[in-house]
mmCIF file of C-alpha atoms in Angstrom:
data_model
loop_
_atom_site.group_PDB
_atom_site.id
_atom_site.type_symbol
_atom_site.label_atom_id
_atom_site.label_comp_id
_atom_site.label_asym_id
_atom_site.label_seq_id
_atom_site.Cartn_x
_atom_site.Cartn_y
_atom_site.Cartn_z
ATOM 1 C CA UNK A 253 -119.538 -136.201 -77.337
ATOM 2 C CA UNK A 254 -118.246 -135.181 -73.944
ATOM 3 C CA UNK A 255 -118.682 -137.510 -70.999
ATOM 4 C CA UNK A 256 -121.140 -136.288 -68.377
ATOM 5 C CA UNK A 257 -119.396 -135.266 -65.180
ATOM 6 C CA UNK A 258 -120.718 -137.130 -62.124
ATOM 7 C CA UNK A 259 -122.368 -135.018 -59.443
ATOM 8 C CA UNK A 260 -120.996 -134.968 -55.887
ATOM 9 C CA UNK A 261 -117.780 -136.108 -54.291
ATOM 10 C CA UNK A 262 -116.014 -139.115 -55.791
ATOM 11 C CA UNK A 263 -116.683 -142.469 -54.216
ATOM 12 C CA UNK A 264 -114.420 -143.309 -51.292
ATOM 13 C CA UNK A 265 -113.297 -139.725 -50.708
ATOM 14 C CA UNK A 266 -112.184 -138.756 -47.199
ATOM 15 C CA UNK A 267 -113.874 -135.347 -46.978
ATOM 16 C CA UNK A 268 -116.121 -136.290 -44.087
ATOM 17 C CA UNK A 269 -113.383 -138.059 -42.155
ATOM 18 C CA UNK A 270 -112.694 -136.154 -38.968
ATOM 19 C CA UNK A 271 -111.401 -138.457 -36.278
ATOM 20 C CA UNK A 272 -108.671 -140.525 -37.845
ATOM 21 C CA UNK A 273 -107.731 -144.166 -37.535
ATOM 22 C CA UNK A 274 -109.455 -145.068 -34.283
ATOM 23 C CA UNK A 275 -112.783 -143.375 -35.011
ATOM 24 C CA UNK A 276 -114.227 -146.476 -36.684
ATOM 25 C CA UNK A 277 -114.554 -148.178 -33.303
ATOM 26 C CA UNK A 278 -115.896 -145.151 -31.421
ATOM 27 C CA UNK A 279 -119.480 -144.049 -30.961
ATOM 28 C CA UNK A 280 -120.513 -140.386 -31.298
ATOM 29 C CA UNK A 281 -120.045 -139.595 -27.590
ATOM 30 C CA UNK A 282 -116.598 -141.128 -27.635
ATOM 31 C CA UNK A 283 -115.653 -139.121 -30.720
ATOM 32 C CA UNK A 284 -116.475 -135.955 -28.784
ATOM 33 C CA UNK A 285 -114.354 -137.206 -25.905
ATOM 34 C CA UNK A 286 -111.549 -137.894 -28.353
ATOM 35 C CA UNK A 287 -111.628 -134.242 -29.422
ATOM 36 C CA UNK A 288 -111.425 -133.162 -25.778
ATOM 37 C CA UNK A 289 -108.616 -135.621 -25.057
ATOM 38 C CA UNK A 290 -106.555 -134.066 -27.838
ATOM 39 C CA UNK A 291 -106.529 -130.813 -25.860
ATOM 40 C CA UNK A 292 -104.869 -132.417 -22.824
ATOM 41 C CA UNK A 293 -101.117 -131.850 -22.527
ATOM 42 C CA UNK A 294 -98.742 -133.786 -20.310
ATOM 43 C CA UNK A 295 -99.759 -136.577 -17.928
ATOM 44 C CA UNK A 296 -100.733 -134.591 -14.818
ATOM 45 C CA UNK A 297 -104.406 -135.504 -15.176
ATOM 46 C CA UNK A 298 -103.632 -139.203 -15.547
ATOM 47 C CA UNK A 299 -101.438 -139.124 -12.445
ATOM 48 C CA UNK A 300 -104.171 -137.380 -10.478
ATOM 49 C CA UNK A 301 -106.744 -139.890 -11.717
ATOM 50 C CA UNK A 302 -104.565 -142.831 -10.653
ATOM 51 C CA UNK A 303 -104.169 -141.281 -7.202
ATOM 52 C CA UNK A 304 -107.952 -141.063 -6.862
ATOM 53 C CA UNK A 305 -108.235 -144.700 -7.953
ATOM 54 C CA UNK A 306 -105.647 -145.716 -5.366
ATOM 55 C CA UNK A 307 -107.561 -143.835 -2.691
ATOM 56 C CA UNK A 308 -110.767 -145.606 -3.718
ATOM 57 C CA UNK A 309 -109.015 -148.967 -3.555
ATOM 58 C CA UNK A 310 -107.653 -148.227 -0.085
ATOM 59 C CA UNK A 311 -111.092 -147.182 1.087
ATOM 60 C CA UNK A 312 -113.258 -149.865 -0.523
ATOM 61 C CA UNK A 313 -110.844 -152.810 -0.657
ATOM 62 C CA UNK A 314 -108.405 -152.257 2.209
ATOM 63 C CA UNK A 315 -107.413 -155.931 2.165
ATOM 64 C CA UNK A 316 -106.413 -155.938 -1.529
ATOM 65 C CA UNK A 317 -102.800 -154.890 -0.992
ATOM 66 C CA UNK A 318 -101.869 -156.469 -4.314
ATOM 67 C CA UNK A 319 -104.117 -154.073 -6.253
ATOM 68 C CA UNK A 320 -102.995 -151.108 -4.163
ATOM 69 C CA UNK A 321 -99.335 -151.943 -4.815
ATOM 70 C CA UNK A 322 -100.082 -152.247 -8.515
ATOM 71 C CA UNK A 323 -101.688 -148.787 -8.544
ATOM 72 C CA UNK A 324 -98.805 -147.363 -6.496
ATOM 73 C CA UNK A 325 -96.250 -148.828 -8.913
ATOM 74 C CA UNK A 326 -98.146 -147.350 -11.839
ATOM 75 C CA UNK A 327 -98.205 -143.894 -10.212
ATOM 76 C CA UNK A 328 -94.471 -144.114 -9.471
ATOM 77 C CA UNK A 329 -93.796 -145.002 -13.089
ATOM 78 C CA UNK A 330 -95.976 -142.143 -14.353
ATOM 79 C CA UNK A 331 -94.283 -139.599 -12.060
ATOM 80 C CA UNK A 332 -90.872 -140.844 -13.210
ATOM 81 C CA UNK A 333 -91.954 -140.399 -16.823
ATOM 82 C CA UNK A 334 -93.202 -136.897 -16.065
ATOM 83 C CA UNK A 335 -89.912 -135.913 -14.392
ATOM 84 C CA UNK A 336 -87.987 -137.399 -17.293
ATOM 85 C CA UNK A 337 -89.986 -135.287 -19.735
ATOM 86 C CA UNK A 338 -89.427 -132.179 -17.574
ATOM 87 C CA UNK A 339 -85.675 -132.790 -17.314
ATOM 88 C CA UNK A 340 -85.419 -132.979 -21.081
ATOM 89 C CA UNK A 341 -87.425 -129.798 -21.319
ATOM 90 C CA UNK A 342 -85.084 -127.714 -19.169
ATOM 91 C CA UNK A 343 -82.431 -127.394 -21.864
ATOM 92 C CA UNK A 344 -84.968 -126.448 -24.481
ATOM 93 C CA UNK A 345 -86.594 -124.009 -22.052
ATOM 94 C CA UNK A 346 -83.326 -122.088 -21.744
ATOM 95 C CA UNK A 347 -82.943 -122.042 -25.513
ATOM 96 C CA UNK A 348 -86.522 -120.896 -26.028
ATOM 97 C CA UNK A 349 -86.207 -118.057 -23.506
ATOM 98 C CA UNK A 350 -82.963 -116.967 -25.160
ATOM 99 C CA UNK A 351 -84.672 -116.938 -28.552
ATOM 100 C CA UNK A 352 -87.596 -114.846 -27.291
ATOM 101 C CA UNK A 353 -85.110 -112.489 -25.656
ATOM 102 C CA UNK A 354 -83.063 -111.966 -28.819
ATOM 103 C CA UNK A 355 -85.911 -112.044 -31.352
ATOM 104 C CA UNK A 356 -88.607 -110.044 -29.550
ATOM 105 C CA UNK A 357 -87.397 -108.362 -26.353
ATOM 106 C CA UNK A 358 -84.113 -106.896 -27.612
ATOM 107 C CA UNK A 359 -85.602 -105.306 -30.773
ATOM 108 C CA UNK A 360 -88.231 -103.701 -28.527
ATOM 109 C CA UNK A 361 -85.547 -102.378 -26.195
ATOM 110 C CA UNK A 362 -86.926 -104.318 -23.212
ATOM 111 C CA UNK A 363 -84.312 -104.683 -20.485
ATOM 112 C CA UNK A 364 -86.296 -105.958 -17.494
ATOM 113 C CA UNK A 365 -86.960 -109.282 -19.149
ATOM 114 C CA UNK A 366 -87.950 -111.933 -16.627
ATOM 115 C CA UNK A 367 -90.265 -110.532 -13.956
ATOM 116 C CA UNK B 158 -90.628 -113.804 -37.721
ATOM 117 C CA UNK B 159 -89.524 -110.256 -36.895
ATOM 118 C CA UNK B 160 -92.051 -107.545 -36.203
ATOM 119 C CA UNK B 161 -92.248 -104.697 -38.684
ATOM 120 C CA UNK B 162 -91.430 -101.169 -37.471
ATOM 121 C CA UNK B 163 -95.093 -100.147 -37.148
ATOM 122 C CA UNK B 164 -95.807 -103.295 -35.126
ATOM 123 C CA UNK B 165 -92.765 -102.675 -32.932
ATOM 124 C CA UNK B 166 -93.961 -99.158 -32.223
ATOM 125 C CA UNK B 167 -97.225 -100.523 -30.818
ATOM 126 C CA UNK B 168 -95.501 -103.301 -28.863
ATOM 127 C CA UNK B 169 -93.022 -100.840 -27.320
ATOM 128 C CA UNK B 170 -95.826 -98.588 -26.089
ATOM 129 C CA UNK B 171 -97.736 -101.524 -24.604
ATOM 130 C CA UNK B 172 -94.730 -103.015 -22.809
ATOM 131 C CA UNK B 173 -93.681 -99.602 -21.557
ATOM 132 C CA UNK B 174 -97.096 -99.294 -19.919
ATOM 133 C CA UNK B 175 -97.029 -102.837 -18.506
ATOM 134 C CA UNK B 176 -93.495 -102.693 -17.126
ATOM 135 C CA UNK B 177 -93.861 -99.223 -15.646
ATOM 136 C CA UNK B 178 -97.349 -99.938 -14.294
ATOM 137 C CA UNK B 179 -98.922 -97.037 -16.167
ATOM 138 C CA UNK B 180 -102.218 -98.827 -16.717
ATOM 139 C CA UNK B 181 -102.832 -97.216 -20.091
ATOM 140 C CA UNK B 182 -105.445 -98.183 -22.633
ATOM 141 C CA UNK B 183 -104.498 -98.437 -26.291
ATOM 142 C CA UNK B 184 -106.649 -98.577 -29.349
ATOM 143 C CA UNK B 185 -104.756 -100.115 -32.230
ATOM 144 C CA UNK B 186 -105.986 -99.929 -35.797
ATOM 145 C CA UNK B 187 -104.073 -101.770 -38.493
ATOM 146 C CA UNK B 188 -105.175 -102.370 -42.079
ATOM 147 C CA UNK B 189 -106.369 -105.834 -43.086
ATOM 148 C CA UNK B 190 -103.552 -108.344 -43.482
ATOM 149 C CA UNK B 191 -101.274 -105.849 -41.777
ATOM 150 C CA UNK B 192 -100.169 -108.250 -39.069
ATOM 151 C CA UNK B 193 -102.444 -107.293 -36.183
ATOM 152 C CA UNK B 194 -102.891 -110.880 -35.021
ATOM 153 C CA UNK B 195 -99.220 -111.616 -35.520
ATOM 154 C CA UNK B 196 -98.408 -108.650 -33.314
ATOM 155 C CA UNK B 197 -100.872 -109.977 -30.755
ATOM 156 C CA UNK B 198 -99.256 -113.429 -30.774
ATOM 157 C CA UNK B 199 -95.756 -111.922 -30.335
ATOM 158 C CA UNK B 200 -96.982 -109.878 -27.381
ATOM 159 C CA UNK B 201 -98.484 -113.020 -25.857
ATOM 160 C CA UNK B 202 -95.279 -115.028 -26.331
ATOM 161 C CA UNK B 203 -93.203 -112.288 -24.732
ATOM 162 C CA UNK B 204 -95.610 -111.825 -21.815
ATOM 163 C CA UNK B 205 -95.787 -115.567 -21.132
ATOM 164 C CA UNK B 206 -91.983 -115.660 -21.120
ATOM 165 C CA UNK B 207 -91.582 -112.602 -18.925
ATOM 166 C CA UNK B 208 -94.079 -113.880 -16.357
ATOM 167 C CA UNK B 209 -93.074 -117.551 -16.588
ATOM 168 C CA UNK B 210 -91.731 -117.530 -13.024
ATOM 169 C CA UNK B 211 -93.692 -114.777 -11.304
ATOM 170 C CA UNK B 212 -96.990 -115.837 -12.819
ATOM 171 C CA UNK B 213 -99.922 -113.801 -14.012
ATOM 172 C CA UNK B 214 -102.793 -113.836 -16.446
ATOM 173 C CA UNK B 215 -103.479 -112.031 -19.694
ATOM 174 C CA UNK B 216 -106.896 -112.239 -21.268
ATOM 175 C CA UNK B 217 -107.772 -111.894 -24.917
ATOM 176 C CA UNK B 218 -111.401 -111.741 -25.908
ATOM 177 C CA UNK B 219 -112.723 -111.988 -29.425
ATOM 178 C CA UNK B 220 -116.222 -111.516 -30.834
ATOM 179 C CA UNK B 221 -116.756 -115.258 -31.374
ATOM 180 C CA UNK B 222 -115.129 -118.447 -30.092
ATOM 181 C CA UNK B 223 -115.276 -120.033 -33.523
ATOM 182 C CA UNK B 224 -113.333 -119.075 -35.535
ATOM 183 C CA UNK B 225 -111.674 -115.986 -34.012
ATOM 184 C CA UNK B 226 -110.728 -117.300 -30.572
ATOM 185 C CA UNK B 227 -109.657 -120.645 -32.007
ATOM 186 C CA UNK B 228 -107.504 -118.918 -34.633
ATOM 187 C CA UNK B 229 -105.842 -116.768 -31.956
ATOM 188 C CA UNK B 230 -105.127 -119.814 -29.777
ATOM 189 C CA UNK B 231 -103.729 -121.786 -32.679
ATOM 190 C CA UNK B 232 -101.502 -118.903 -33.709
ATOM 191 C CA UNK B 233 -100.111 -118.527 -30.191
ATOM 192 C CA UNK B 234 -99.437 -122.267 -29.939
ATOM 193 C CA UNK B 235 -97.684 -122.204 -33.319
ATOM 194 C CA UNK B 236 -95.508 -119.276 -32.267
ATOM 195 C CA UNK B 237 -94.645 -120.910 -28.943
ATOM 196 C CA UNK B 238 -93.580 -124.026 -30.843
ATOM 197 C CA UNK B 239 -91.505 -121.958 -33.241
ATOM 198 C CA UNK B 240 -89.698 -120.240 -30.390
ATOM 199 C CA UNK B 241 -88.841 -123.655 -28.943
ATOM 200 C CA UNK B 242 -91.507 -124.023 -26.264
ATOM 201 C CA UNK B 243 -93.006 -127.136 -27.881
ATOM 202 C CA UNK B 244 -93.616 -129.727 -25.198
ATOM 203 C CA UNK B 245 -93.238 -127.031 -22.520
ATOM 204 C CA UNK B 246 -96.412 -124.976 -22.821
ATOM 205 C CA UNK B 247 -99.648 -126.593 -21.711
ATOM 206 C CA UNK B 248 -103.264 -126.176 -22.739
ATOM 207 C CA UNK B 249 -105.832 -126.003 -19.953
ATOM 208 C CA UNK B 250 -109.601 -126.483 -20.267
ATOM 209 C CA UNK B 251 -109.464 -125.860 -24.016
ATOM 210 C CA UNK B 252 -109.181 -122.069 -23.727
ATOM 211 C CA UNK B 253 -106.059 -121.372 -21.655
ATOM 212 C CA UNK B 254 -102.399 -121.619 -22.685
ATOM 213 C CA UNK B 255 -100.017 -121.908 -19.744
ATOM 214 C CA UNK B 256 -96.263 -121.425 -19.762
ATOM 215 C CA UNK B 257 -94.800 -122.063 -16.329
ATOM 216 C CA UNK B 258 -96.829 -119.921 -13.959
ATOM 217 C CA UNK B 259 -98.033 -117.515 -16.668
ATOM 218 C CA UNK B 260 -101.379 -117.939 -18.385
ATOM 219 C CA UNK B 261 -102.963 -116.594 -21.539
ATOM 220 C CA UNK B 262 -106.752 -116.944 -21.355
ATOM 221 C CA UNK B 263 -108.895 -116.766 -24.485
ATOM 222 C CA UNK B 264 -112.516 -115.755 -24.057
ATOM 223 C CA UNK B 265 -115.332 -115.189 -26.456
ATOM 224 C CA UNK B 266 -117.738 -112.270 -26.374
ATOM 225 C CA UNK B 267 -120.606 -114.309 -27.766
ATOM 226 C CA UNK B 268 -123.909 -113.228 -26.292
ATOM 227 C CA UNK B 269 -124.180 -116.623 -24.595
ATOM 228 C CA UNK B 270 -120.690 -116.684 -23.100
ATOM 229 C CA UNK B 271 -119.944 -116.114 -19.447
ATOM 230 C CA UNK B 272 -117.002 -113.770 -18.950
ATOM 231 C CA UNK B 273 -117.055 -113.690 -15.161
ATOM 232 C CA UNK B 274 -114.425 -115.635 -13.261
ATOM 233 C CA UNK B 275 -111.112 -114.610 -14.773
ATOM 234 C CA UNK B 276 -108.712 -111.917 -13.685
ATOM 235 C CA UNK B 277 -106.464 -110.102 -16.146
ATOM 236 C CA UNK B 278 -103.641 -108.934 -13.921
ATOM 237 C CA UNK B 279 -101.183 -108.343 -16.773
ATOM 238 C CA UNK B 280 -103.152 -107.365 -19.845
ATOM 239 C CA UNK B 281 -106.687 -107.355 -21.203
ATOM 240 C CA UNK B 282 -107.052 -107.377 -24.961
ATOM 241 C CA UNK B 283 -110.273 -106.985 -26.883
ATOM 242 C CA UNK B 284 -109.914 -108.194 -30.447
ATOM 243 C CA UNK B 285 -112.119 -106.583 -33.072
ATOM 244 C CA UNK B 286 -113.649 -104.483 -30.330
ATOM 245 C CA UNK B 287 -115.901 -102.675 -32.798
ATOM 246 C CA UNK B 288 -117.759 -105.991 -33.255
ATOM 247 C CA UNK B 289 -118.253 -106.620 -29.572
ATOM 248 C CA UNK B 290 -121.406 -105.661 -27.800
ATOM 249 C CA UNK B 291 -120.751 -102.621 -25.617
ATOM 250 C CA UNK B 292 -122.454 -104.212 -22.616
ATOM 251 C CA UNK B 293 -120.210 -107.215 -22.981
ATOM 252 C CA UNK B 294 -117.164 -104.949 -23.217
ATOM 253 C CA UNK B 295 -118.250 -103.265 -20.009
ATOM 254 C CA UNK B 296 -118.647 -106.640 -18.334
ATOM 255 C CA UNK B 297 -115.085 -107.557 -19.328
ATOM 256 C CA UNK B 298 -113.876 -104.359 -17.785
ATOM 257 C CA UNK B 299 -116.101 -104.867 -14.743
ATOM 258 C CA UNK B 300 -114.731 -108.366 -14.320
ATOM 259 C CA UNK B 301 -111.201 -107.063 -14.196
ATOM 260 C CA UNK B 302 -112.039 -104.028 -12.102
ATOM 261 C CA UNK B 303 -114.231 -105.822 -9.585
ATOM 262 C CA UNK B 304 -111.844 -108.632 -8.956
ATOM 263 C CA UNK B 305 -108.469 -106.939 -8.986
ATOM 264 C CA UNK B 306 -108.617 -103.218 -9.301
ATOM 265 C CA UNK B 307 -105.278 -102.727 -7.623
ATOM 266 C CA UNK B 308 -103.572 -105.334 -9.786
ATOM 267 C CA UNK B 309 -104.446 -103.946 -13.214
ATOM 268 C CA UNK B 310 -101.338 -103.023 -15.114
ATOM 269 C CA UNK B 311 -102.790 -102.409 -18.485
ATOM 270 C CA UNK B 312 -105.873 -102.601 -20.639
ATOM 271 C CA UNK B 313 -105.367 -102.938 -24.343
ATOM 272 C CA UNK B 314 -107.951 -102.730 -27.053
ATOM 273 C CA UNK B 315 -106.860 -104.107 -30.377
ATOM 274 C CA UNK B 316 -109.254 -103.019 -33.070
#
């Protein structure tokens, strides 16, 4: 006698898992935000957000120099990180442009490469 | 991945029109699995590279955002990574890929989508144009024409 095959996905399967490790502590709205956050590249938005926060602090709590300095230090650190990332990217940018030139532009006979 | 001769022929004609400012329109028909989207991604990589400093915008519209537009965006991002632009290109607003000052915008031609507000000053591509509502197609063209008639270099229709 053959054993009856159970219907449906096996217990404990991960088919419905969409949001990874942190999703267990997020509500539905936050899971949507997580999807949107994945689309963001670089830290420009975070730097801009910190600048707005600093402005708010200066406006609403002008006497709290300690908090303002803390925000300023954070922005400085973020900008330094951004520049560090960019500096590392310059070498790879040259390499990437060279690869596009040799692999795509040259076979197409394109001479006026960079506009 | 190198383009096949029949793909190169199309790419050459398109770039000839863009670089010489001919403003031509092309209708490209390639058999299924023939590499139409691969050709499109190569064109996008090359255009983003060529206009990385000068800046400019290409627009690609597809019949639906999901899955066609998403597939096109993913393919472009994959190709950019393969050519070594990983960590250099940036995604904006979930439907734009930016490389330096150059942008590739992906729009959907869904009935509910709003196509007004973008200017294709390098190239306008319509993917699967036979599936796109003619009124919508006209609106794409109107968008480009109304906003930047003098700046149009090329319209391309990939079918």
